[in-house]
Amino acid sequence: MSCKKSHQLLLKLDDSLHFTEKKIRDELSSVVRTGEYLWLAFDEGHGLERLKRVKDTYQGHQTFSLTEYMHLPEGKDEVDIEGLAYDGTYIWIVGSHSTKRGKPDERKDSLKKRIKCLAKVKNDPNRHTLARIPVLKDPETGEYTLYKSCPDPKNPGQFLTASRLKANKTQSQLTKALKKDKHFQPFMDIPGKDNGLDIEGIAVMGERIFLGLRGPVLRGWAIILEVQVKQKGKDTLKLKKIGKHKQRYRKHMVNLHGMGIRELAVAQDDLLILAGPTMDCDGTIALYRIPGGLPDKVESMLYNDEIERLVNVTLGHETEYGRDKAEGLTLTEDNELLVVYDAPASHRLKDESDAYADIFTYPEGKSV
């Protein structure tokens, strides 16, 4: 393994910006960087959290609701944002696209009610989100700001517009297509935490958009979906037909020793993968690299010897059982890797609302 943890940076978060009983630091699900700014998402949110780098901290917390930039079928209900990416013009956002099983209260309710709760499966419309929002840097202040619509600085006379993939209250164009797929059809109605469909990562390389799946994992093989989009109307995206048989996606199978994908990131031509347990259990979360990225214009299967395992990010029970789940990965301005955690262990917590992110060195001789 060729990565190692070097230090930590403090994330200073303001829980008063959201009306939720849970702390933001306990629910972090994704992260991406633009210049000196970090953008974060958390499980029960419907927007993005922005922090600015000041020495060894990220602070100045501001929040941006997706409803200010696009229509969501259920308004400010949870989007379950599980992946963020930046392509130089847009921040890309992906929801889990998964159904969720009821979670019984901790012995608070009757046994009958708790058992009944486990039989309930819910399909939240906002989860079926794949979207992009223009983000531009102010040339004078250096501040990165989101826009619903704005002139394209690279193409005079054209506009950049916040857009969301075509969807209704039960499915997106992507899930509609996957329901006809021989690999995915059996898993489409199974909740994400039960090895059903669960998108938990996104990376963008040019026109290629990669979606990392926590589930399903098939006989130990994790899946990365590749899609491309085109603008349809003012604020809607549509999937291009890119498959051999005019499918609207390509499949890349990756052997990660039975683990599912928790996050994706791009490092020059390489694709980075955070991988961990598919089911709701404790276990190792590791960082992998696919040198040169995924093959273009074809589907693929990548074996163990074609993938580099860089480092074990966390070992689950080594710290506190059920905690310290690495969920977000991005590259820093210092060519290092920044990782944020869902349910962070107690040693990562500071004061009432702050938490530490880990910084890992990147392999020598490979600049990001």
Tab-separated table of C-alpha atoms in Angstrom:
chain	number	residue	atom	x	y	z
A	1	MET	CA	0.000	0.000	0.000
A	2	SER	CA	1.321	3.414	-0.942
A	3	CYS	CA	-0.856	5.984	0.861
A	4	LYS	CA	-0.640	7.041	4.479
A	5	LYS	CA	-2.499	9.386	6.764
A	6	SER	CA	-0.486	12.543	7.357
A	7	HIS	CA	-2.655	14.953	9.379
A	8	GLN	CA	-6.163	16.285	9.949
A	9	LEU	CA	-8.121	19.421	9.083
A	10	LEU	CA	-10.957	20.733	11.235
A	11	LEU	CA	-14.425	21.234	9.749
A	12	LYS	CA	-16.293	23.950	11.649
A	13	LEU	CA	-20.007	23.296	11.146
A	14	ASP	CA	-23.043	25.283	12.253
A	15	ASP	CA	-25.999	23.060	13.215
A	16	SER	CA	-28.270	26.088	13.646
A	17	LEU	CA	-28.497	26.370	9.842
A	18	HIS	CA	-30.726	23.281	9.730
A	19	PHE	CA	-33.861	22.253	11.590
A	20	THR	CA	-32.821	18.721	12.442
A	21	GLU	CA	-32.230	16.900	15.703
A	22	LYS	CA	-29.119	15.193	14.350
A	23	LYS	CA	-25.779	16.926	14.060
A	24	ILE	CA	-24.443	17.575	10.576
A	25	ARG	CA	-21.047	16.097	11.475
A	26	ASP	CA	-22.718	12.745	12.264
A	27	GLU	CA	-24.368	12.479	8.830
A	28	LEU	CA	-21.695	13.550	6.289
A	29	SER	CA	-22.089	11.625	3.040
A	30	SER	CA	-19.954	13.347	0.389
A	31	VAL	CA	-17.443	16.124	-0.247
A	32	VAL	CA	-15.900	17.974	-3.189
A	33	ARG	CA	-13.500	20.936	-3.447
A	34	THR	CA	-13.492	24.040	-5.639
A	35	GLY	CA	-10.442	26.212	-4.963
A	36	GLU	CA	-10.323	27.099	-1.249
A	37	TYR	CA	-13.893	25.933	-0.708
A	38	LEU	CA	-15.264	22.580	0.411
A	39	TRP	CA	-18.796	21.528	-0.489
A	40	LEU	CA	-20.375	18.891	1.758
A	41	ALA	CA	-23.622	16.934	1.790
A	42	PHE	CA	-25.238	15.168	4.718
A	43	ASP	CA	-27.821	12.385	4.862
A	44	GLU	CA	-30.908	14.257	6.009
A	45	GLY	CA	-30.261	17.382	3.965
A	46	HIS	CA	-31.633	18.752	0.724
A	47	GLY	CA	-28.688	20.948	-0.222
A	48	LEU	CA	-24.981	21.668	-0.059
A	49	GLU	CA	-22.863	23.006	2.805
A	50	ARG	CA	-19.946	25.306	1.919
A	51	LEU	CA	-16.834	25.906	4.017
A	52	LYS	CA	-13.738	28.011	3.267
A	53	ARG	CA	-10.148	26.981	3.976
A	54	VAL	CA	-8.442	29.127	6.617
A	55	LYS	CA	-5.070	27.642	7.613
A	56	ASP	CA	-5.806	24.209	9.131
A	57	THR	CA	-9.575	24.624	9.267
A	58	TYR	CA	-12.535	24.892	6.945
A	59	GLN	CA	-14.978	27.447	8.336
A	60	GLY	CA	-17.552	30.143	7.456
A	61	HIS	CA	-20.335	27.585	7.050
A	62	GLN	CA	-23.051	28.517	4.546
A	63	THR	CA	-25.887	26.336	3.258
A	64	PHE	CA	-27.515	26.206	-0.194
A	65	SER	CA	-30.827	24.396	-0.715
A	66	LEU	CA	-31.204	22.584	-4.030
A	67	THR	CA	-34.753	23.939	-4.208
A	68	GLU	CA	-33.274	27.384	-4.930
A	69	TYR	CA	-31.772	26.038	-8.153
A	70	MET	CA	-34.108	23.299	-9.419
A	71	HIS	CA	-37.482	21.661	-8.940
A	72	LEU	CA	-37.548	18.697	-6.559
A	73	PRO	CA	-40.715	16.552	-6.541
A	74	GLU	CA	-40.954	16.618	-2.742
A	75	GLY	CA	-39.539	20.088	-2.135
A	76	LYS	CA	-37.257	20.228	0.885
A	77	ASP	CA	-37.579	16.544	1.799
A	78	GLU	CA	-34.338	14.573	2.092
A	79	VAL	CA	-32.479	14.063	-1.202
A	80	ASP	CA	-30.067	11.496	0.260
A	81	ILE	CA	-27.120	13.053	-1.584
A	82	GLU	CA	-24.415	10.392	-1.786
A	83	GLY	CA	-21.994	11.822	-4.316
A	84	LEU	CA	-20.534	15.177	-5.394
A	85	ALA	CA	-18.168	15.977	-8.259
A	86	TYR	CA	-16.748	19.103	-9.913
A	87	ASP	CA	-15.909	19.299	-13.619
A	88	GLY	CA	-14.574	22.867	-13.742
A	89	THR	CA	-17.973	24.370	-14.566
A	90	TYR	CA	-20.627	22.431	-12.675
A	91	ILE	CA	-20.983	20.718	-9.335
A	92	TRP	CA	-22.625	17.362	-10.000
A	93	ILE	CA	-24.955	15.834	-7.426
A	94	VAL	CA	-26.302	12.297	-7.212
A	95	GLY	CA	-28.885	10.876	-4.840
A	96	SER	CA	-28.912	7.239	-3.811
A	97	HIS	CA	-31.808	6.307	-6.164
A	98	SER	CA	-32.567	3.611	-3.583
A	99	THR	CA	-35.609	2.550	-1.639
A	100	LYS	CA	-35.286	2.383	2.134
A	101	ARG	CA	-36.534	-0.096	4.692
A	102	GLY	CA	-38.166	1.025	7.904
A	103	LYS	CA	-35.817	1.372	10.873
A	104	PRO	CA	-37.345	0.139	14.157
A	105	ASP	CA	-37.022	2.419	17.170
A	106	GLU	CA	-34.610	1.238	19.844
A	107	ARG	CA	-37.152	-0.749	21.913
A	108	LYS	CA	-39.299	2.361	22.270
A	109	ASP	CA	-42.264	0.906	20.394
A	110	SER	CA	-44.008	-2.427	20.936
A	111	LEU	CA	-42.471	-5.603	19.513
A	112	LYS	CA	-45.354	-5.911	17.044
A	113	LYS	CA	-44.816	-2.371	15.773
A	114	ARG	CA	-41.059	-2.824	15.433
A	115	ILE	CA	-41.439	-6.031	13.428
A	116	LYS	CA	-44.056	-4.379	11.217
A	117	CYS	CA	-41.691	-1.456	10.651
A	118	LEU	CA	-39.095	-3.801	9.136
A	119	ALA	CA	-41.611	-4.858	6.484
A	120	LYS	CA	-42.168	-1.311	5.249
A	121	VAL	CA	-40.229	-0.162	2.193
A	122	LYS	CA	-40.427	3.474	1.089
A	123	ASN	CA	-39.520	5.081	-2.223
A	124	ASP	CA	-38.673	8.765	-1.671
A	125	PRO	CA	-38.973	10.791	-4.930
A	126	ASN	CA	-36.122	13.220	-4.151
A	127	ARG	CA	-33.637	10.342	-3.976
A	128	HIS	CA	-33.942	9.885	-7.751
A	129	THR	CA	-31.724	12.902	-8.393
A	130	LEU	CA	-28.830	13.302	-10.802
A	131	ALA	CA	-28.204	17.012	-11.274
A	132	ARG	CA	-25.649	19.697	-11.977
A	133	ILE	CA	-25.430	23.312	-10.805
A	134	PRO	CA	-23.153	25.979	-12.340
A	135	VAL	CA	-20.446	27.134	-9.938
A	136	LEU	CA	-18.255	30.085	-10.893
A	137	LYS	CA	-15.303	31.814	-9.265
A	138	ASP	CA	-15.449	35.543	-8.643
A	139	PRO	CA	-12.248	36.878	-10.283
A	140	GLU	CA	-11.837	39.548	-7.586
A	141	THR	CA	-12.714	37.719	-4.349
A	142	GLY	CA	-11.959	34.132	-5.355
A	143	GLU	CA	-15.342	33.064	-3.962
A	144	TYR	CA	-17.104	30.143	-5.649
A	145	THR	CA	-20.855	30.701	-6.003
A	146	LEU	CA	-23.730	28.532	-7.247
A	147	TYR	CA	-26.086	29.865	-9.920
A	148	LYS	CA	-29.504	28.814	-11.161
A	149	SER	CA	-28.569	30.320	-14.520
A	150	CYS	CA	-25.655	32.497	-15.654
A	151	PRO	CA	-23.667	33.453	-18.762
A	152	ASP	CA	-21.046	30.891	-19.754
A	153	PRO	CA	-17.673	32.693	-19.366
A	154	LYS	CA	-16.044	30.247	-21.800
A	155	ASN	CA	-18.721	30.606	-24.492
A	156	PRO	CA	-20.023	34.175	-24.959
A	157	GLY	CA	-23.721	34.311	-25.760
A	158	GLN	CA	-24.452	30.949	-24.121
A	159	PHE	CA	-25.842	30.228	-20.670
A	160	LEU	CA	-25.165	27.662	-17.960
A	161	THR	CA	-28.285	26.360	-16.240
A	162	ALA	CA	-28.941	24.195	-13.201
A	163	SER	CA	-30.564	20.995	-14.466
A	164	ARG	CA	-31.835	17.659	-13.156
A	165	LEU	CA	-32.137	14.319	-14.921
A	166	LYS	CA	-35.627	13.582	-16.208
A	167	ALA	CA	-37.606	11.917	-13.410
A	168	ASN	CA	-41.042	11.519	-11.877
A	169	LYS	CA	-42.150	10.662	-8.345
A	170	THR	CA	-41.246	6.973	-8.594
A	171	GLN	CA	-38.176	6.767	-10.820
A	172	SER	CA	-35.590	8.623	-12.863
A	173	GLN	CA	-34.779	7.969	-16.495
A	174	LEU	CA	-31.823	5.941	-15.218
A	175	THR	CA	-33.771	3.650	-12.882
A	176	LYS	CA	-36.415	3.171	-15.575
A	177	ALA	CA	-33.717	1.878	-17.928
A	178	LEU	CA	-32.088	-0.329	-15.271
A	179	LYS	CA	-35.374	-2.114	-14.562
A	180	LYS	CA	-34.974	-3.799	-17.960
A	181	ASP	CA	-31.364	-4.840	-17.320
A	182	LYS	CA	-30.626	-8.518	-16.615
A	183	HIS	CA	-28.136	-7.652	-13.866
A	184	PHE	CA	-30.230	-5.003	-12.128
A	185	GLN	CA	-33.848	-6.060	-12.577
A	186	PRO	CA	-33.904	-8.440	-9.561
A	187	PHE	CA	-32.508	-5.721	-7.253
A	188	MET	CA	-34.520	-2.640	-8.201
A	189	ASP	CA	-37.175	-2.962	-5.492
A	190	ILE	CA	-34.766	-4.158	-2.797
A	191	PRO	CA	-33.694	-1.443	-0.304
A	192	GLY	CA	-30.177	-0.102	-0.626
A	193	LYS	CA	-28.945	-1.436	2.707
A	194	ASP	CA	-30.144	-4.930	1.670
A	195	ASN	CA	-27.880	-5.098	-1.439
A	196	GLY	CA	-30.457	-3.379	-3.614
A	197	LEU	CA	-29.643	-0.521	-5.978
A	198	ASP	CA	-27.735	2.159	-4.060
A	199	ILE	CA	-25.665	4.864	-5.802
A	200	GLU	CA	-22.970	6.240	-3.485
A	201	GLY	CA	-20.390	7.915	-5.667
A	202	ILE	CA	-19.957	10.119	-8.717
A	203	ALA	CA	-16.962	11.189	-10.797
A	204	VAL	CA	-16.865	13.183	-14.029
A	205	MET	CA	-14.210	12.963	-16.750
A	206	GLY	CA	-15.151	15.133	-19.721
A	207	GLU	CA	-18.563	13.969	-20.948
A	208	ARG	CA	-18.256	10.671	-19.079
A	209	ILE	CA	-20.154	10.487	-15.791
A	210	PHE	CA	-19.354	7.551	-13.515
A	211	LEU	CA	-21.764	6.408	-10.817
A	212	GLY	CA	-20.358	4.102	-8.141
A	213	LEU	CA	-22.756	1.556	-6.684
A	214	ARG	CA	-22.698	0.389	-3.101
A	215	GLY	CA	-25.129	-2.239	-4.274
A	216	PRO	CA	-25.872	-4.534	-5.819
A	217	VAL	CA	-22.592	-6.412	-5.505
A	218	LEU	CA	-22.731	-9.531	-7.688
A	219	ARG	CA	-20.629	-12.513	-6.610
A	220	GLY	CA	-18.051	-10.102	-5.190
A	221	TRP	CA	-18.102	-7.724	-8.168
A	222	ALA	CA	-18.936	-4.062	-7.592
A	223	ILE	CA	-20.451	-2.031	-10.423
A	224	ILE	CA	-19.687	1.396	-11.863
A	225	LEU	CA	-22.278	2.789	-14.260
A	226	GLU	CA	-21.155	5.154	-17.010
A	227	VAL	CA	-23.639	7.648	-18.456
A	228	GLN	CA	-23.604	10.772	-20.605
A	229	VAL	CA	-26.241	13.490	-20.695
A	230	LYS	CA	-27.613	16.157	-22.984
A	231	GLN	CA	-29.714	19.199	-22.219
A	232	LYS	CA	-33.432	18.766	-22.822
A	233	GLY	CA	-35.292	22.015	-22.390
A	234	LYS	CA	-34.266	24.710	-19.953
A	235	ASP	CA	-33.690	22.713	-16.766
A	236	THR	CA	-33.849	19.012	-17.647
A	237	LEU	CA	-31.148	16.504	-18.557
A	238	LYS	CA	-31.638	13.408	-20.689
A	239	LEU	CA	-29.418	10.331	-20.924
A	240	LYS	CA	-27.656	9.763	-24.231
A	241	LYS	CA	-27.737	6.346	-25.866
A	242	ILE	CA	-24.151	5.151	-25.452
A	243	GLY	CA	-24.437	1.364	-25.096
A	244	LYS	CA	-23.706	-1.231	-27.765
A	245	HIS	CA	-27.429	-1.865	-28.143
A	246	LYS	CA	-28.431	1.779	-27.646
A	247	GLN	CA	-28.644	1.465	-23.873
A	248	ARG	CA	-28.444	4.714	-21.939
A	249	TYR	CA	-25.524	3.465	-19.815
A	250	ARG	CA	-22.482	1.214	-19.778
A	251	LYS	CA	-21.537	-1.218	-17.017
A	252	HIS	CA	-18.047	-1.618	-15.583
A	253	MET	CA	-17.557	-4.553	-13.187
A	254	VAL	CA	-14.797	-4.105	-10.605
A	255	ASN	CA	-13.504	-6.834	-8.293
A	256	LEU	CA	-13.138	-5.166	-4.881
A	257	HIS	CA	-13.069	-8.369	-2.819
A	258	GLY	CA	-16.810	-8.239	-2.212
A	259	MET	CA	-16.980	-4.602	-1.156
A	260	GLY	CA	-19.363	-2.014	-2.563
A	261	ILE	CA	-18.451	1.511	-3.657
A	262	ARG	CA	-18.785	4.376	-1.163
A	263	GLU	CA	-17.310	7.213	-3.258
A	264	LEU	CA	-15.467	7.998	-6.491
A	265	ALA	CA	-12.947	10.720	-7.338
A	266	VAL	CA	-10.706	11.646	-10.266
A	267	ALA	CA	-6.941	12.138	-10.008
A	268	GLN	CA	-5.684	13.246	-13.423
A	269	ASP	CA	-6.356	10.172	-15.598
A	270	ASP	CA	-6.888	7.814	-12.673
A	271	LEU	CA	-10.137	6.853	-10.981
A	272	LEU	CA	-10.140	6.561	-7.179
A	273	ILE	CA	-12.600	4.377	-5.289
A	274	LEU	CA	-13.579	4.316	-1.624
A	275	ALA	CA	-14.972	0.843	-0.994
A	276	GLY	CA	-16.602	-0.759	2.023
A	277	PRO	CA	-19.361	-3.104	3.190
A	278	THR	CA	-22.515	-3.195	1.077
A	279	MET	CA	-24.852	-4.155	3.909
A	280	ASP	CA	-25.401	-2.191	7.119
A	281	CYS	CA	-22.458	-3.715	8.966
A	282	ASP	CA	-19.076	-2.817	10.410
A	283	GLY	CA	-15.929	-3.435	8.397
A	284	THR	CA	-12.872	-2.184	6.555
A	285	ILE	CA	-13.176	0.761	4.174
A	286	ALA	CA	-10.297	0.894	1.696
A	287	LEU	CA	-9.042	3.254	-0.999
A	288	TYR	CA	-8.370	1.862	-4.483
A	289	ARG	CA	-6.993	3.318	-7.699
A	290	ILE	CA	-7.704	2.329	-11.298
A	291	PRO	CA	-4.609	3.578	-13.181
A	292	GLY	CA	-5.618	5.323	-16.381
A	293	GLY	CA	-9.297	5.128	-15.472
A	294	LEU	CA	-11.937	2.946	-17.099
A	295	PRO	CA	-11.826	1.884	-20.768
A	296	ASP	CA	-13.605	4.266	-23.138
A	297	LYS	CA	-16.554	3.329	-25.387
A	298	VAL	CA	-16.780	-0.265	-24.105
A	299	GLU	CA	-17.967	-2.111	-21.017
A	300	SER	CA	-15.322	-3.777	-18.882
A	301	MET	CA	-14.411	-6.163	-16.064
A	302	LEU	CA	-11.406	-5.242	-13.931
A	303	TYR	CA	-9.697	-7.936	-11.865
A	304	ASN	CA	-7.692	-7.544	-8.659
A	305	ASP	CA	-4.359	-7.276	-10.472
A	306	GLU	CA	-5.656	-4.342	-12.551
A	307	ILE	CA	-6.561	-2.289	-9.474
A	308	GLU	CA	-4.240	-0.836	-6.824
A	309	ARG	CA	-5.270	-1.011	-3.189
A	310	LEU	CA	-3.700	2.143	-1.771
A	311	VAL	CA	-4.633	2.112	1.921
A	312	ASN	CA	-7.121	0.877	4.506
A	313	VAL	CA	-8.823	4.124	5.490
A	314	THR	CA	-10.637	2.733	8.522
A	315	LEU	CA	-11.064	-0.714	10.055
A	316	GLY	CA	-14.468	-0.262	11.628
A	317	HIS	CA	-14.423	-2.088	14.954
A	318	GLU	CA	-10.791	-1.030	15.508
A	319	THR	CA	-12.100	2.293	16.826
A	320	GLU	CA	-15.780	2.147	17.829
A	321	TYR	CA	-18.218	-0.444	16.533
A	322	GLY	CA	-20.613	0.889	13.905
A	323	ARG	CA	-18.833	4.233	13.563
A	324	ASP	CA	-16.127	5.907	11.483
A	325	LYS	CA	-17.613	5.141	8.063
A	326	ALA	CA	-15.542	6.882	5.392
A	327	GLU	CA	-18.082	8.330	2.944
A	328	GLY	CA	-16.546	11.335	1.170
A	329	LEU	CA	-13.327	11.735	-0.829
A	330	THR	CA	-11.836	14.733	-2.630
A	331	LEU	CA	-8.456	16.135	-3.635
A	332	THR	CA	-6.966	19.090	-1.770
A	333	GLU	CA	-5.135	22.068	-3.250
A	334	ASP	CA	-1.949	20.508	-1.809
A	335	ASN	CA	-2.281	17.361	-3.975
A	336	GLU	CA	-3.435	15.220	-1.083
A	337	LEU	CA	-6.624	13.267	-0.406
A	338	LEU	CA	-9.258	14.492	2.055
A	339	VAL	CA	-11.689	11.998	3.605
A	340	VAL	CA	-14.830	12.768	5.632
A	341	TYR	CA	-16.781	10.325	7.775
A	342	ASP	CA	-20.370	9.414	8.488
A	343	ALA	CA	-20.846	8.603	12.195
A	344	PRO	CA	-17.289	9.748	13.031
A	345	ALA	CA	-15.538	8.133	15.985
A	346	SER	CA	-15.283	10.190	19.168
A	347	HIS	CA	-11.628	11.105	18.578
A	348	ARG	CA	-12.678	13.027	15.431
A	349	LEU	CA	-15.162	15.230	17.282
A	350	LYS	CA	-14.491	18.683	18.686
A	351	ASP	CA	-16.792	20.955	20.684
A	352	GLU	CA	-20.517	20.691	19.971
A	353	SER	CA	-20.586	20.573	16.173
A	354	ASP	CA	-17.087	20.335	14.664
A	355	ALA	CA	-15.271	17.299	13.263
A	356	TYR	CA	-11.874	16.425	11.815
A	357	ALA	CA	-11.333	15.249	8.245
A	358	ASP	CA	-8.346	13.012	7.519
A	359	ILE	CA	-5.640	13.940	5.012
A	360	PHE	CA	-3.783	11.164	3.183
A	361	THR	CA	-0.650	11.545	1.103
A	362	TYR	CA	-0.943	10.451	-2.506
A	363	PRO	CA	1.576	7.895	-3.890
A	364	GLU	CA	4.977	9.375	-4.718
A	365	GLY	CA	5.630	10.049	-8.358
A	366	LYS	CA	1.935	10.444	-9.079
A	367	SER	CA	0.802	14.047	-8.917
A	368	VAL	CA	-2.900	14.789	-8.644
